Amino acid sequence: MTDLADLSIADAGAGLRSGEFTARDLVDAAITRAAVTEAHLHAYLTLDQDRARAGADAADAAFAAGEDRGPLQGIPIALKDNMSTRGMETTAGSRILAGYVPPYDATVVAKLQEHHAVIMGKTNLDEYAMGSSTENSAFGPTRNPWDTDRVPGGSSGGSAAVVAAGSALAALGSDTGGSIRQPASLCGLVGVKPTYGVVSRYGLIAFASSLDQIGPFTRTVTDAATMLEAIAGFDIRDATSYRGDTPDISSLLDAGVAGMRIGIVKELSGDGIDPQVDQACAAMYKALADAGAVVSEVSLPASEYALSAYYLIAPAEASANLARFDGVRYGLRVDGETTEDMMAQTRAEGFGPEVTRRILLGTYALSAGYYDAFYGQAQKVRTLVRNDFAAAYEKVDVLVSPTSPTTAFPIGERTEDPLSMYYADVCTIASNLAGDPSGSVPIGLDDGGLPIGFQIMAPALHEAQLFRVAAEVERLAGFDARPALATSEVLPA
Ligand code: GLN
């Protein structure tokens, strides 16, 4: 029998409702798995077993009383450690927030709890979500369950690793430039970034506010839809929250792709993409055409400049967002002669090198005399990127590409070379700039046994089309491999 820790949300929900097992059994299975895998992965920063067991017991008690709050009831879920959890340490992977315990829950956390989901704990991330490998965490890197000498991707690498390894059935991450989709790709999972504004960021520690979105990591496309439906919706406490009706997400999961117009992004194939990734995606383009889609090539000419624009806009916003970590209001304080000394020393000791680099970049790009040349230019490029997408969506319903130009890379390979690390998001960043929904679905393994992810992008609020294609890609790929760590002999029988 499948270990309970390896079930999808849908299968776990069926087992809970048929009485085959309890929420307590599910949580115990995830905790047992974590007891073995965490020594290899370091994916959790906080794993609160007592709270998780209490949450499971509450879900079981609700079932026993005939109360059913839907598909997440009793499901063990992990949260990226940049989401505020009342009474549970929230660090953003930074030394400056070590020991900080928020007095309130992020809206997504409150929503999961309303659904009687079980919060397992908080997962590792690149400090303030800045990075693509989880090596920028102040608390040490997370490793990839498929190959522990390799990175899980980032910045939500801990969330990806726990779902791949089986120490949670699903997780939430945040995606500013690719931080859900790229680690999902590197860990063989489904990961979705919804349309900007569809999920509340209230209680998410901000990185770049015009780009940040929260979304799910799951093992199946259906599970991702279930998670997104649970967390989406207008929130008065997030000024950027979308006020219209929550978009349809799951009604087209079984619709297939016959007659759909699918555009292959010309700039995201061939040069710069690992040949095995490129070939796997090309095979999927053909499979989609064979399944009845009208597949054509589409150009997004400004995407060439998207990465450069992002690395001005995101640091600029970060430099403003991170000004609040001053030694007075939160976390670490390093005393100095004057208040200014105290603040400077707190920030110098509290922030790691990548965060410091971003603050310097962002402050420079915003400073008088450079604003027009850097930040202003980047905003113009952002408009061009949006226009490219708008023009493309006149011709096609969705766009597709690889999610990541490579499969998981070795730990340490890119830490000395920020530009090569930034390049990890070359396929994902444009849809953040556009504010559109996008997701990654695993489609196979490379020769080294590492997962390859396939990206689907859709126009704003067209999540249903994204999920429609994602479900077909999942069926066509038939990907059901599990990582070495979740299947190896280190696990007790
Ligand atoms: N890797 C990108 C960066 O470092 C994206 C991070 C993210 O999406 N949070 O900024």
Tab-separated table of N, CA and C and ligand atoms in Angstrom, residues 129-132 155 175-179 207 310-311 358 425, ligand 1:
chain	number	residue	atom	x	y	z
A	129	ALA	N	13.092	35.723	0.331
A	129	ALA	CA	12.666	35.181	-0.972
A	129	ALA	C	13.534	35.650	-2.131
A	130	MET	N	14.764	36.054	-1.826
A	130	MET	CA	15.669	36.527	-2.871
A	130	MET	C	16.661	35.431	-3.227
A	131	GLY	N	16.364	34.741	-4.313
A	131	GLY	CA	17.266	33.693	-4.766
A	131	GLY	C	16.523	32.629	-5.535
A	132	SER	N	17.292	31.667	-6.066
A	132	SER	CA	16.726	30.616	-6.903
A	132	SER	C	17.222	29.236	-6.484
A	155	SER	N	12.886	30.733	-4.639
A	155	SER	CA	13.250	30.828	-3.235
A	155	SER	C	12.425	29.921	-2.325
A	175	ASP	N	5.833	33.734	-5.075
A	175	ASP	CA	6.473	33.810	-6.387
A	175	ASP	C	6.520	35.268	-6.814
A	176	THR	N	7.725	35.813	-6.884
A	176	THR	CA	7.951	37.205	-7.267
A	176	THR	C	8.537	37.257	-8.670
A	177	GLY	N	9.366	36.244	-8.967
A	177	GLY	CA	9.978	36.150	-10.293
A	177	GLY	C	10.088	34.709	-10.763
A	178	GLY	N	9.502	33.797	-9.988
A	178	GLY	CA	9.574	32.385	-10.361
A	178	GLY	C	9.678	31.448	-9.172
A	179	SER	N	9.593	31.987	-7.979
A	179	SER	CA	9.927	31.229	-6.774
A	179	SER	C	8.959	30.118	-6.388
A	207	PHE	N	8.456	41.330	-0.421
A	207	PHE	CA	9.747	41.452	-1.122
A	207	PHE	C	9.565	42.563	-2.158
A	310	TYR	N	13.420	43.287	-14.389
A	310	TYR	CA	13.061	42.717	-13.087
A	310	TYR	C	14.130	43.030	-12.039
A	311	TYR	N	15.402	42.920	-12.434
A	311	TYR	CA	16.473	43.133	-11.451
A	311	TYR	C	16.730	44.605	-11.158
A	358	ARG	N	20.794	43.473	-3.013
A	358	ARG	CA	19.539	43.965	-3.584
A	358	ARG	C	19.203	45.364	-3.055
A	425	ASP	N	15.710	32.202	-13.570
A	425	ASP	CA	14.319	32.636	-13.717
A	425	ASP	C	14.028	33.263	-15.073
B	1	GLN	N1	14.958	34.275	-8.167
B	1	GLN	C1	14.278	35.521	-8.259
B	1	GLN	C2	14.937	36.501	-7.322
B	1	GLN	O1	15.892	36.156	-6.739
B	1	GLN	C3	12.822	35.339	-7.928
B	1	GLN	C4	12.578	35.206	-6.476
B	1	GLN	C5	11.124	35.061	-6.133
B	1	GLN	O2	10.282	34.783	-6.987
B	1	GLN	N2	10.830	35.302	-4.870
B	1	GLN	O3	14.517	37.605	-7.170
